Amino acid sequence: MIQHPEKPDLLAYLHAEVSPSRKQLIQSHVAGCARCQTEINRLSSLETHLQNHLHSLAESASPGEGAWERIQLKLPDIRQSNKRLTRGVQMRKAVPAAFIAAIFLAFSLLLAVPAARAQVEEMLIRWFRAELPDHSGTVAWGGENWPFTPYTITYFPEGFKSRGSTSGILESPDNFSLTLTFDNGKDHFIKVINSQGTDHTRLPQGEHLTIAGQPAILVRSPDLEPILFGEVNDLENYTVHETYLLTWFMEDVQIEIAANFPLEEVIGIAGSIEPMEASDTTVP
Amino acid sequence: MTGQTQSTPPLSLIHRSLIGDQEAFEQIFHAYKNLVYKTAFLMLGNNEDAEDILQSVFIRVYKSLDTYDASKGAFTTWLYRITVNHCHNFRRKHRFTLLSFTRQLENLMVSQTGVEKQFADNDALEHALSNLGEKLRAVVILRYYWDMSYAEIATSLDIPLGTVKSRLSQALIKLGEAMDDPITQNNKEMAK
């Protein structure tokens, strides 16, 4: 049986990105295989077209007048402290009471000193916590000047766990977003995205339904790249077939749930949403 | 190779920038602005967004220039990574705008059913490019616009070499399918 090189190998061969021994093998095969020769010719033609197209597109693309000046205006402030960092912490188990008490005591002593108090108050962040749906621990998240109480799910399918990749993003001075991630360690995921701000005031287009008594929108097979993008290569870890994106508002917080389950299950997960418990102290 | 930009600016410029010499940083900006701008333009598809990315990238570079280690790689590699990451984050923030645009385009095509619509090859390719996921589009741009090797792409995007190879292949398969789409072929025949 003839073993035709796989497409990635043919492409790498075309790009001279194969080892000498592999190159010789592919070269020998292609010399006697009309099918692979045709494929190489087709790839080469497509690549030339693509290169020409990209160069044509970008030929006149260049920064407008005043680009440096606009950046320069913002430079002097940047080297000073950035007070708008958001931080995320996740705990899988409840912090021992003695440890909490020790932290409270330390902060109480600090607060008694005026100079230290000013510094501590700068560090104060808003904490939120919620018990995980399987009662295996607690998820906690804190952010400086965080403007809203985030929501999380109180139900997920058996075998799920919190992934530990909570992340809060200061998108801009007026927009905030927090993502909670859950998965079964294999190929199914749930993302709960809380957002608030001027960029998050409208529902998208899609099919209408109701979640938690609120009008919601369903998108089938959404573009997952912006939803699953992260430091870990999400799309390569998850099976992405049969995915759904539900969007609705709880007060002025936009909630999005993306998951790759049958729709009925996704709706059930979305319906379990509840606000996390807020605390204005320095510890969760 | 596109352009004549040095892969790493003179270290003296970097050192002067680190101590707050804005004239030095301005030289770095002008030397590498097109690298950032054109990459962002090709990733996001318009000048307005590319300007936003240009600004956010260089502000980020200014803030974190002390983290750049010349012994670990070229400045351009570091810059490509920051640029692509900023484009990914930008798309995430504006995903509904982008989804809306795609739906508008689809609606336009649907509404013109029955009317002969002549797509040139470039239109089909452009449409296919805009429908590539961000990760595939990034490798396409680095390979086919910036002529980077697989190793350079892997370093710039901080992904394994094998992933570069598979993403390039996936991208070309998708682009090829779009070019071979029966509707595109039919329209090309009609145009003859």
Tab-separated table of C-alpha atoms in Angstrom:
chain	number	residue	atom	x	y	z
A	1	MET	CA	0.000	0.000	0.000
A	2	ILE	CA	1.419	3.385	-0.981
A	3	GLN	CA	2.013	5.654	2.005
A	4	HIS	CA	1.371	9.189	0.858
A	5	PRO	CA	2.952	11.847	3.092
A	6	GLU	CA	0.452	13.686	5.271
A	7	LYS	CA	-0.392	17.246	4.258
A	8	PRO	CA	1.660	18.846	7.097
A	9	ASP	CA	4.673	16.838	5.935
A	10	LEU	CA	4.175	17.795	2.297
A	11	LEU	CA	3.947	21.432	3.316
A	12	ALA	CA	7.043	21.197	5.497
A	13	TYR	CA	8.843	19.551	2.586
A	14	LEU	CA	7.761	22.410	0.330
A	15	HIS	CA	9.132	24.841	2.936
A	16	ALA	CA	12.419	22.956	3.288
A	17	GLU	CA	11.551	22.401	6.937
A	18	VAL	CA	12.201	18.662	7.052
A	19	SER	CA	15.288	16.707	7.995
A	20	PRO	CA	17.595	15.619	5.136
A	21	SER	CA	16.549	11.979	5.500
A	22	ARG	CA	12.852	12.851	5.504
A	23	LYS	CA	13.360	15.140	2.537
A	24	GLN	CA	14.927	12.300	0.574
A	25	LEU	CA	12.035	9.956	1.388
A	26	ILE	CA	9.376	12.470	0.390
A	27	GLN	CA	11.300	13.489	-2.700
A	28	SER	CA	11.546	9.875	-3.841
A	29	HIS	CA	7.850	9.318	-3.243
A	30	VAL	CA	6.728	12.495	-4.983
A	31	ALA	CA	8.882	11.710	-8.031
A	32	GLY	CA	6.732	8.663	-8.681
A	33	CYS	CA	3.349	9.830	-7.356
A	34	ALA	CA	1.145	12.011	-9.559
A	35	ARG	CA	-1.319	12.590	-6.750
A	36	CYS	CA	1.283	14.028	-4.361
A	37	GLN	CA	2.914	16.025	-7.138
A	38	THR	CA	-0.477	17.559	-7.932
A	39	GLU	CA	-1.002	18.352	-4.250
A	40	ILE	CA	2.393	20.037	-4.005
A	41	ASN	CA	1.650	22.110	-7.089
A	42	ARG	CA	-1.717	23.084	-5.636
A	43	LEU	CA	-0.183	24.061	-2.298
A	44	SER	CA	2.544	26.045	-4.006
A	45	SER	CA	0.022	27.915	-6.125
A	46	LEU	CA	-2.159	28.673	-3.100
A	47	GLU	CA	0.846	29.898	-1.131
A	48	THR	CA	1.921	32.240	-3.893
A	49	HIS	CA	-1.596	33.623	-4.112
A	50	LEU	CA	-1.725	34.024	-0.326
A	51	GLN	CA	1.649	35.784	-0.154
A	52	ASN	CA	0.737	38.181	-2.936
A	53	HIS	CA	-2.605	38.884	-1.312
A	54	LEU	CA	-1.142	39.600	2.136
A	55	HIS	CA	1.537	41.877	0.699
A	56	SER	CA	-1.055	43.690	-1.365
A	57	LEU	CA	-3.284	44.135	1.705
A	58	ALA	CA	-0.534	45.443	3.942
A	59	GLU	CA	1.381	47.458	1.371
A	60	SER	CA	-0.167	50.778	2.268
A	61	ALA	CA	-0.927	49.948	5.907
A	62	SER	CA	1.115	52.235	8.112
A	63	PRO	CA	0.647	54.239	11.292
A	64	GLY	CA	-1.128	57.542	10.887
A	65	GLU	CA	0.296	60.966	11.630
A	66	GLY	CA	0.908	61.629	15.256
A	67	ALA	CA	1.148	57.981	16.319
A	68	TRP	CA	4.294	58.590	18.357
A	69	GLU	CA	2.888	61.756	19.933
A	70	ARG	CA	-0.231	59.882	21.095
A	71	ILE	CA	1.930	57.251	22.747
A	72	GLN	CA	4.319	59.815	24.188
A	73	LEU	CA	1.453	61.505	26.010
A	74	LYS	CA	0.881	58.320	27.989
A	75	LEU	CA	4.489	57.425	28.720
A	76	PRO	CA	5.334	59.688	31.681
A	77	ASP	CA	2.579	58.189	33.850
A	78	ILE	CA	3.362	54.593	33.160
A	79	ARG	CA	6.586	54.215	35.109
A	80	GLN	CA	4.732	55.214	38.279
A	81	SER	CA	2.758	52.600	40.149
A	82	ASN	CA	0.018	50.887	38.249
A	83	LYS	CA	-2.792	50.856	40.720
A	84	ARG	CA	-5.274	49.179	38.475
A	85	LEU	CA	-3.840	45.688	38.434
A	86	THR	CA	-6.305	42.975	39.174
A	87	ARG	CA	-5.278	39.835	40.879
A	88	GLY	CA	-6.873	36.470	41.041
A	89	VAL	CA	-6.455	33.835	43.635
A	90	GLN	CA	-8.196	30.507	43.818
A	91	MET	CA	-8.389	28.273	46.806
A	92	ARG	CA	-9.572	24.740	46.511
A	93	LYS	CA	-10.034	24.214	50.223
A	94	ALA	CA	-11.124	26.477	53.055
A	95	VAL	CA	-8.271	28.361	54.695
A	96	PRO	CA	-7.685	27.140	58.234
A	97	ALA	CA	-9.343	29.416	60.783
A	98	ALA	CA	-6.104	29.964	62.695
A	99	PHE	CA	-4.399	31.266	59.564
A	100	ILE	CA	-7.248	33.679	58.923
A	101	ALA	CA	-7.081	34.874	62.507
A	102	ALA	CA	-3.349	35.470	62.189
A	103	ILE	CA	-3.824	37.567	59.075
A	104	PHE	CA	-6.605	39.605	60.725
A	105	LEU	CA	-4.353	40.237	63.694
A	106	ALA	CA	-1.464	41.309	61.501
A	107	PHE	CA	-3.623	43.713	59.546
A	108	SER	CA	-5.213	45.075	62.704
A	109	LEU	CA	-1.784	45.920	64.073
A	110	LEU	CA	-0.797	47.528	60.796
A	111	LEU	CA	-3.980	49.592	60.670
A	112	ALA	CA	-3.122	51.047	64.071
A	113	VAL	CA	-0.102	52.755	62.515
A	114	PRO	CA	-1.215	55.709	60.343
A	115	ALA	CA	1.612	55.444	57.808
A	116	ALA	CA	1.147	51.725	57.456
A	117	ARG	CA	-2.611	52.146	57.316
A	118	ALA	CA	-2.308	54.270	54.183
A	119	GLN	CA	-0.316	51.536	52.509
A	120	VAL	CA	-2.643	48.784	53.657
A	121	GLU	CA	-5.710	50.654	52.446
A	122	GLU	CA	-4.051	50.819	49.072
A	123	MET	CA	-3.770	47.062	49.162
A	124	LEU	CA	-7.388	46.458	50.177
A	125	ILE	CA	-9.190	44.589	47.510
A	126	ARG	CA	-12.722	43.335	47.154
A	127	TRP	CA	-12.983	39.628	47.722
A	128	PHE	CA	-15.673	37.273	46.568
A	129	ARG	CA	-16.132	33.623	47.370
A	130	ALA	CA	-18.409	30.722	46.563
A	131	GLU	CA	-18.492	27.077	47.438
A	132	LEU	CA	-17.783	24.790	44.522
A	133	PRO	CA	-20.816	22.862	43.210
A	134	ASP	CA	-19.316	19.521	44.291
A	135	HIS	CA	-18.545	20.952	47.764
A	136	SER	CA	-14.887	20.046	47.332
A	137	GLY	CA	-13.716	23.505	48.285
A	138	THR	CA	-14.149	27.172	47.761
A	139	VAL	CA	-13.395	29.451	44.902
A	140	ALA	CA	-12.261	32.917	45.912
A	141	TRP	CA	-11.344	35.849	43.809
A	142	GLY	CA	-10.160	39.331	44.652
A	143	GLY	CA	-9.607	42.463	42.671
A	144	GLU	CA	-8.577	46.019	43.413
A	145	ASN	CA	-11.430	48.454	42.909
A	146	TRP	CA	-13.493	45.680	41.390
A	147	PRO	CA	-16.850	47.256	40.579
A	148	PHE	CA	-19.335	44.392	40.667
A	149	THR	CA	-20.226	41.137	42.355
A	150	PRO	CA	-19.445	38.292	39.970
A	151	TYR	CA	-21.662	35.292	39.411
A	152	THR	CA	-20.773	31.632	39.317
A	153	ILE	CA	-22.555	28.361	38.676
A	154	THR	CA	-23.833	26.254	41.541
A	155	TYR	CA	-24.238	23.115	39.469
A	156	PHE	CA	-21.947	21.284	37.111
A	157	PRO	CA	-21.947	17.707	35.822
A	158	GLU	CA	-20.324	14.906	37.737
A	159	GLY	CA	-16.594	14.686	37.374
A	160	PHE	CA	-16.099	18.409	36.939
A	161	LYS	CA	-13.780	20.585	38.910
A	162	SER	CA	-12.679	24.161	38.974
A	163	ARG	CA	-9.685	24.519	36.739
A	164	GLY	CA	-7.932	27.113	38.799
A	165	SER	CA	-7.618	29.624	36.008
A	166	THR	CA	-9.748	32.462	37.232
A	167	SER	CA	-8.612	35.667	35.686
A	168	GLY	CA	-9.800	39.201	36.049
A	169	ILE	CA	-8.993	41.636	33.350
A	170	LEU	CA	-9.043	45.358	33.416
A	171	GLU	CA	-10.010	45.739	29.799
A	172	SER	CA	-9.979	49.496	29.976
A	173	PRO	CA	-10.788	52.109	32.614
A	174	ASP	CA	-14.482	51.450	31.954
A	175	ASN	CA	-14.602	47.722	31.299
A	176	PHE	CA	-13.960	44.710	33.499
A	177	SER	CA	-14.133	41.008	32.789
A	178	LEU	CA	-13.683	37.919	34.931
A	179	THR	CA	-13.582	34.346	33.649
A	180	LEU	CA	-14.185	31.254	35.749
A	181	THR	CA	-13.205	27.969	34.141
A	182	PHE	CA	-14.383	24.466	34.954
A	183	ASP	CA	-13.650	21.219	33.163
A	184	ASN	CA	-13.617	17.454	33.623
A	185	GLY	CA	-9.907	17.149	32.993
A	186	LYS	CA	-10.543	15.640	29.603
A	187	ASP	CA	-12.553	17.172	26.850
A	188	HIS	CA	-15.522	19.059	28.285
A	189	PHE	CA	-15.472	22.574	29.642
A	190	ILE	CA	-17.648	25.314	31.083
A	191	LYS	CA	-16.596	28.958	31.004
A	192	VAL	CA	-18.456	31.552	33.022
A	193	ILE	CA	-17.559	35.048	31.887
A	194	ASN	CA	-18.690	38.055	33.920
A	195	SER	CA	-18.322	41.435	32.261
A	196	GLN	CA	-19.349	44.967	33.040
A	197	GLY	CA	-18.748	48.253	31.295
A	198	THR	CA	-19.464	50.338	28.272
A	199	ASP	CA	-18.507	47.483	25.916
A	200	HIS	CA	-20.953	45.100	27.580
A	201	THR	CA	-24.398	46.666	27.418
A	202	ARG	CA	-26.133	44.792	24.608
A	203	LEU	CA	-27.137	41.254	23.872
A	204	PRO	CA	-25.723	39.800	20.671
A	205	GLN	CA	-27.793	38.479	17.807
A	206	GLY	CA	-28.974	34.910	18.116
A	207	GLU	CA	-31.865	32.734	19.268
A	208	HIS	CA	-34.017	34.044	22.100
A	209	LEU	CA	-34.662	32.172	25.318
A	210	THR	CA	-34.864	32.845	29.040
A	211	ILE	CA	-32.249	32.100	31.702
A	212	ALA	CA	-32.886	32.738	35.391
A	213	GLY	CA	-35.939	34.750	34.389
A	214	GLN	CA	-33.902	37.032	32.168
A	215	PRO	CA	-34.038	37.337	28.369
A	216	ALA	CA	-31.048	35.547	26.947
A	217	ILE	CA	-29.446	34.803	23.615
A	218	LEU	CA	-28.198	31.448	22.394
A	219	VAL	CA	-25.463	31.138	19.786
A	220	ARG	CA	-24.811	27.666	18.427
A	221	SER	CA	-21.245	26.727	17.519
A	222	PRO	CA	-19.850	30.150	18.470
A	223	ASP	CA	-16.417	31.374	17.503
A	224	LEU	CA	-14.461	29.813	20.342
A	225	GLU	CA	-11.099	31.417	19.719
A	226	PRO	CA	-11.720	34.558	21.795
A	227	ILE	CA	-13.603	32.572	24.463
A	228	LEU	CA	-11.129	29.788	24.997
A	229	PHE	CA	-7.927	31.683	24.322
A	230	GLY	CA	-5.599	31.560	27.276
A	231	GLU	CA	-2.067	30.727	28.254
A	232	VAL	CA	-2.977	27.086	28.069
A	233	ASN	CA	-3.897	26.017	24.581
A	234	ASP	CA	-7.558	25.468	25.364
A	235	LEU	CA	-8.709	24.534	21.912
A	236	GLU	CA	-6.227	21.720	21.710
A	237	ASN	CA	-7.400	20.316	25.049
A	238	TYR	CA	-11.133	20.371	24.505
A	239	THR	CA	-13.475	18.620	22.138
A	240	VAL	CA	-15.269	21.581	20.685
A	241	HIS	CA	-18.148	19.963	18.860
A	242	GLU	CA	-21.672	20.794	19.968
A	243	THR	CA	-20.723	24.014	21.730
A	244	TYR	CA	-23.085	26.701	22.870
A	245	LEU	CA	-22.793	30.283	24.094
A	246	LEU	CA	-25.533	31.723	26.295
A	247	THR	CA	-25.581	35.442	27.065
A	248	TRP	CA	-27.817	37.427	29.365
A	249	PHE	CA	-27.690	40.180	31.964
A	250	MET	CA	-28.030	40.026	35.730
A	251	GLU	CA	-28.540	43.671	36.681
A	252	ASP	CA	-25.814	45.374	34.651
A	253	VAL	CA	-23.444	42.413	34.656
A	254	GLN	CA	-23.224	40.550	31.383
A	255	ILE	CA	-23.037	36.817	31.950
A	256	GLU	CA	-21.793	34.470	29.264
A	257	ILE	CA	-21.656	30.741	29.599
A	258	ALA	CA	-19.831	28.713	26.989
A	259	ALA	CA	-19.900	24.936	27.198
A	260	ASN	CA	-19.686	21.869	25.017
A	261	PHE	CA	-22.578	19.792	26.303
A	262	PRO	CA	-26.014	19.012	24.901
A	263	LEU	CA	-28.050	22.187	24.946
A	264	GLU	CA	-30.435	21.080	27.676
A	265	GLU	CA	-27.496	20.472	30.017
A	266	VAL	CA	-25.967	23.866	29.192
A	267	ILE	CA	-29.263	25.596	29.960
A	268	GLY	CA	-29.447	23.744	33.267
A	269	ILE	CA	-25.912	24.820	34.162
A	270	ALA	CA	-26.679	28.412	33.204
A	271	GLY	CA	-29.848	28.412	35.292
A	272	SER	CA	-27.863	27.547	38.422
A	273	ILE	CA	-26.038	30.889	38.341
A	274	GLU	CA	-25.825	32.789	41.616
A	275	PRO	CA	-23.828	35.766	42.858
A	276	MET	CA	-20.639	35.071	44.767
A	277	GLU	CA	-20.518	36.143	48.368
A	278	ALA	CA	-18.874	39.508	48.788
A	279	SER	CA	-16.503	40.636	51.473
A	280	ASP	CA	-14.755	43.960	51.714
A	281	THR	CA	-12.094	42.720	54.042
A	282	THR	CA	-8.563	41.984	52.928
A	283	VAL	CA	-9.015	38.257	53.195
A	284	PRO	CA	-11.729	36.055	51.753
B	1	MET	CA	12.400	38.983	3.990
B	2	THR	CA	10.141	41.990	4.244
B	3	GLY	CA	11.769	45.230	5.383
B	4	GLN	CA	15.239	45.979	6.608
B	5	THR	CA	14.570	46.232	10.342
B	6	GLN	CA	17.273	44.962	12.653
B	7	SER	CA	16.157	42.004	14.707
B	8	THR	CA	17.355	43.747	17.876
B	9	PRO	CA	17.935	47.484	18.407
B	10	PRO	CA	21.320	48.662	19.714
B	11	LEU	CA	21.516	47.786	23.402
B	12	SER	CA	22.435	51.392	24.135
B	13	LEU	CA	18.991	52.454	22.931
B	14	ILE	CA	17.357	49.898	25.184
B	15	HIS	CA	19.451	50.989	28.162
B	16	ARG	CA	18.675	54.660	27.584
B	17	SER	CA	14.969	53.857	27.256
B	18	LEU	CA	15.072	51.972	30.548
B	19	ILE	CA	16.343	55.046	32.370
B	20	GLY	CA	13.559	57.144	30.914
B	21	ASP	CA	15.180	58.607	27.792
B	22	GLN	CA	12.112	59.077	25.617
B	23	GLU	CA	14.152	60.087	22.596
B	24	ALA	CA	15.816	56.688	22.686
B	25	PHE	CA	12.459	54.959	22.992
B	26	GLU	CA	11.144	57.054	20.135
B	27	GLN	CA	13.935	55.684	17.952
B	28	ILE	CA	12.888	52.161	18.912
B	29	PHE	CA	9.279	53.055	18.132
B	30	HIS	CA	10.060	54.345	14.662
B	31	ALA	CA	12.297	51.375	13.888
B	32	TYR	CA	9.645	48.802	14.746
B	33	LYS	CA	6.309	50.560	14.313
B	34	ASN	CA	5.660	49.012	10.914
B	35	LEU	CA	6.350	45.511	12.232
B	36	VAL	CA	3.677	45.988	14.887
B	37	TYR	CA	1.250	47.932	12.733
B	38	LYS	CA	1.275	45.660	9.717
B	39	THR	CA	0.980	42.539	11.869
B	40	ALA	CA	-1.975	44.033	13.716
B	41	PHE	CA	-3.522	45.236	10.472
B	42	LEU	CA	-3.356	41.771	8.970
B	43	MET	CA	-4.628	40.150	12.176
B	44	LEU	CA	-7.562	42.498	12.712
B	45	GLY	CA	-8.335	43.743	9.235
B	46	ASN	CA	-8.555	47.504	9.625
B	47	ASN	CA	-6.455	50.592	10.309
B	48	GLU	CA	-8.403	51.806	13.317
B	49	ASP	CA	-7.828	48.625	15.293
B	50	ALA	CA	-4.220	48.449	14.140
B	51	GLU	CA	-3.664	51.957	15.553
B	52	ASP	CA	-5.104	50.851	18.884
B	53	ILE	CA	-2.820	47.823	18.953
B	54	LEU	CA	0.205	49.932	17.964
B	55	GLN	CA	-0.418	52.168	20.933
B	56	SER	CA	-1.109	49.395	23.433
B	57	VAL	CA	1.900	47.344	22.304
B	58	PHE	CA	4.422	50.146	22.591
B	59	ILE	CA	3.048	51.262	25.913
B	60	ARG	CA	3.426	47.666	27.049
B	61	VAL	CA	6.968	47.544	25.637
B	62	TYR	CA	7.866	50.729	27.497
B	63	LYS	CA	6.480	49.321	30.742
B	64	SER	CA	8.151	45.939	30.465
B	65	LEU	CA	11.360	46.680	28.579
B	66	ASP	CA	13.272	45.593	31.657
B	67	THR	CA	11.950	42.068	31.141
B	68	TYR	CA	13.403	41.746	27.659
B	69	ASP	CA	16.484	39.518	27.700
B	70	ALA	CA	18.567	39.826	24.539
B	71	SER	CA	20.344	36.568	25.334
B	72	LYS	CA	17.081	34.667	24.979
B	73	GLY	CA	16.067	35.925	21.571
B	74	ALA	CA	15.721	38.767	19.145
B	75	PHE	CA	13.776	41.886	20.073
B	76	THR	CA	11.551	41.332	17.052
B	77	THR	CA	10.583	37.883	18.349
B	78	TRP	CA	9.541	39.434	21.660
B	79	LEU	CA	7.670	42.160	19.820
B	80	TYR	CA	5.780	39.732	17.584
B	81	ARG	CA	4.631	37.809	20.633
B	82	ILE	CA	3.374	40.921	22.399
B	83	THR	CA	1.642	42.104	19.231
B	84	VAL	CA	-0.127	38.807	18.542
B	85	ASN	CA	-1.198	38.512	22.188
B	86	HIS	CA	-2.606	42.026	22.145
B	87	CYS	CA	-4.504	41.213	18.962
B	88	HIS	CA	-5.949	38.090	20.596
B	89	ASN	CA	-7.058	40.101	23.649
B	90	PHE	CA	-8.459	42.820	21.424
B	91	ARG	CA	-10.534	40.321	19.506
B	92	ARG	CA	-11.793	38.851	22.729
B	93	LYS	CA	-12.963	42.233	23.944
B	94	HIS	CA	-14.620	43.030	20.654
B	95	ARG	CA	-15.843	39.567	19.779
B	96	PHE	CA	-19.467	40.612	19.465
B	97	THR	CA	-18.531	43.368	17.067
B	98	LEU	CA	-16.655	40.840	14.960
B	99	LEU	CA	-19.469	38.290	15.176
B	100	SER	CA	-21.938	40.940	14.121
B	101	PHE	CA	-19.787	41.813	11.131
B	102	THR	CA	-19.607	38.183	10.061
B	103	ARG	CA	-23.384	37.846	10.377
B	104	GLN	CA	-23.889	41.034	8.395
B	105	LEU	CA	-21.707	39.635	5.639
B	106	GLU	CA	-23.609	36.345	5.687
B	107	ASN	CA	-26.920	38.191	5.628
B	108	LEU	CA	-25.731	40.216	2.664
B	109	MET	CA	-24.808	37.065	0.797
B	110	VAL	CA	-28.123	35.413	1.641
B	111	SER	CA	-30.128	38.461	0.610
B	112	GLN	CA	-28.475	38.422	-2.773
B	113	THR	CA	-29.364	34.826	-3.557
B	114	GLY	CA	-30.527	34.641	-7.124
B	115	VAL	CA	-28.443	37.675	-8.080
B	116	GLU	CA	-25.206	36.890	-9.840
B	117	LYS	CA	-22.457	37.855	-7.432
B	118	GLN	CA	-18.999	37.809	-8.905
B	119	PHE	CA	-16.353	36.993	-6.365
B	120	ALA	CA	-12.801	37.415	-7.533
B	121	ASP	CA	-10.239	34.983	-6.128
B	122	ASN	CA	-9.023	37.752	-3.813
B	123	ASP	CA	-12.497	38.271	-2.349
B	124	ALA	CA	-12.830	34.571	-1.603
B	125	LEU	CA	-9.358	34.473	-0.098
B	126	GLU	CA	-9.987	37.575	1.983
B	127	HIS	CA	-13.245	36.162	3.268
B	128	ALA	CA	-11.558	32.857	4.063
B	129	LEU	CA	-8.727	34.666	5.860
B	130	SER	CA	-11.160	36.620	7.985
B	131	ASN	CA	-12.843	33.351	8.975
B	132	LEU	CA	-9.626	31.683	10.047
B	133	GLY	CA	-9.283	31.478	13.808
B	134	GLU	CA	-6.831	33.846	15.440
B	135	LYS	CA	-4.249	31.165	16.050
B	136	LEU	CA	-4.232	29.979	12.442
B	137	ARG	CA	-4.201	33.525	11.150
B	138	ALA	CA	-1.187	34.382	13.309
B	139	VAL	CA	0.953	31.583	11.817
B	140	VAL	CA	-0.227	32.469	8.300
B	141	ILE	CA	0.820	36.104	8.741
B	142	LEU	CA	4.182	35.272	10.272
B	143	ARG	CA	4.932	32.729	7.555
B	144	TYR	CA	3.506	34.272	4.431
B	145	TYR	CA	3.952	37.961	5.150
B	146	TRP	CA	7.022	38.070	7.370
B	147	ASP	CA	8.693	34.974	5.765
B	148	MET	CA	9.548	33.510	9.143
B	149	SER	CA	10.887	29.996	9.501
B	150	TYR	CA	9.008	27.398	11.526
B	151	ALA	CA	11.493	27.839	14.376
B	152	GLU	CA	11.090	31.615	14.361
B	153	ILE	CA	7.300	31.296	14.374
B	154	ALA	CA	7.471	28.766	17.211
B	155	THR	CA	9.607	31.114	19.302
B	156	SER	CA	7.528	34.181	18.501
B	157	LEU	CA	4.265	32.521	19.432
B	158	ASP	CA	5.749	30.342	22.166
B	159	ILE	CA	4.336	27.154	20.673
B	160	PRO	CA	5.978	23.847	19.735
B	161	LEU	CA	7.432	23.376	16.270
B	162	GLY	CA	4.923	20.612	15.579
B	163	THR	CA	2.073	22.981	16.364
B	164	VAL	CA	3.413	25.484	13.833
B	165	LYS	CA	3.463	22.742	11.222
B	166	SER	CA	-0.051	21.524	11.966
B	167	ARG	CA	-1.546	25.024	12.158
B	168	LEU	CA	-0.025	26.016	8.825
B	169	SER	CA	-1.418	22.890	7.278
B	170	GLN	CA	-4.871	23.450	8.795
B	171	ALA	CA	-4.848	27.035	7.571
B	172	LEU	CA	-3.979	26.086	4.023
B	173	ILE	CA	-6.582	23.353	4.004
B	174	LYS	CA	-9.255	25.864	5.049
B	175	LEU	CA	-8.073	28.505	2.620
B	176	GLY	CA	-7.833	25.956	-0.170
B	177	GLU	CA	-11.354	24.727	0.521
B	178	ALA	CA	-12.643	28.281	0.313
B	179	MET	CA	-10.913	28.794	-3.007
B	180	ASP	CA	-12.265	25.498	-4.300
B	181	ASP	CA	-15.774	26.178	-3.008
B	182	PRO	CA	-18.346	25.388	-5.755
B	183	ILE	CA	-19.970	28.814	-5.362
B	184	THR	CA	-16.604	30.525	-5.856
B	185	GLN	CA	-15.845	28.329	-8.828
B	186	ASN	CA	-19.267	28.960	-10.314
B	187	ASN	CA	-18.864	32.707	-9.968
B	188	LYS	CA	-15.426	32.566	-11.569
B	189	GLU	CA	-16.924	30.671	-14.518
B	190	MET	CA	-19.731	33.224	-14.823
B	191	ALA	CA	-17.161	35.996	-14.948
B	192	LYS	CA	-15.377	34.533	-17.954
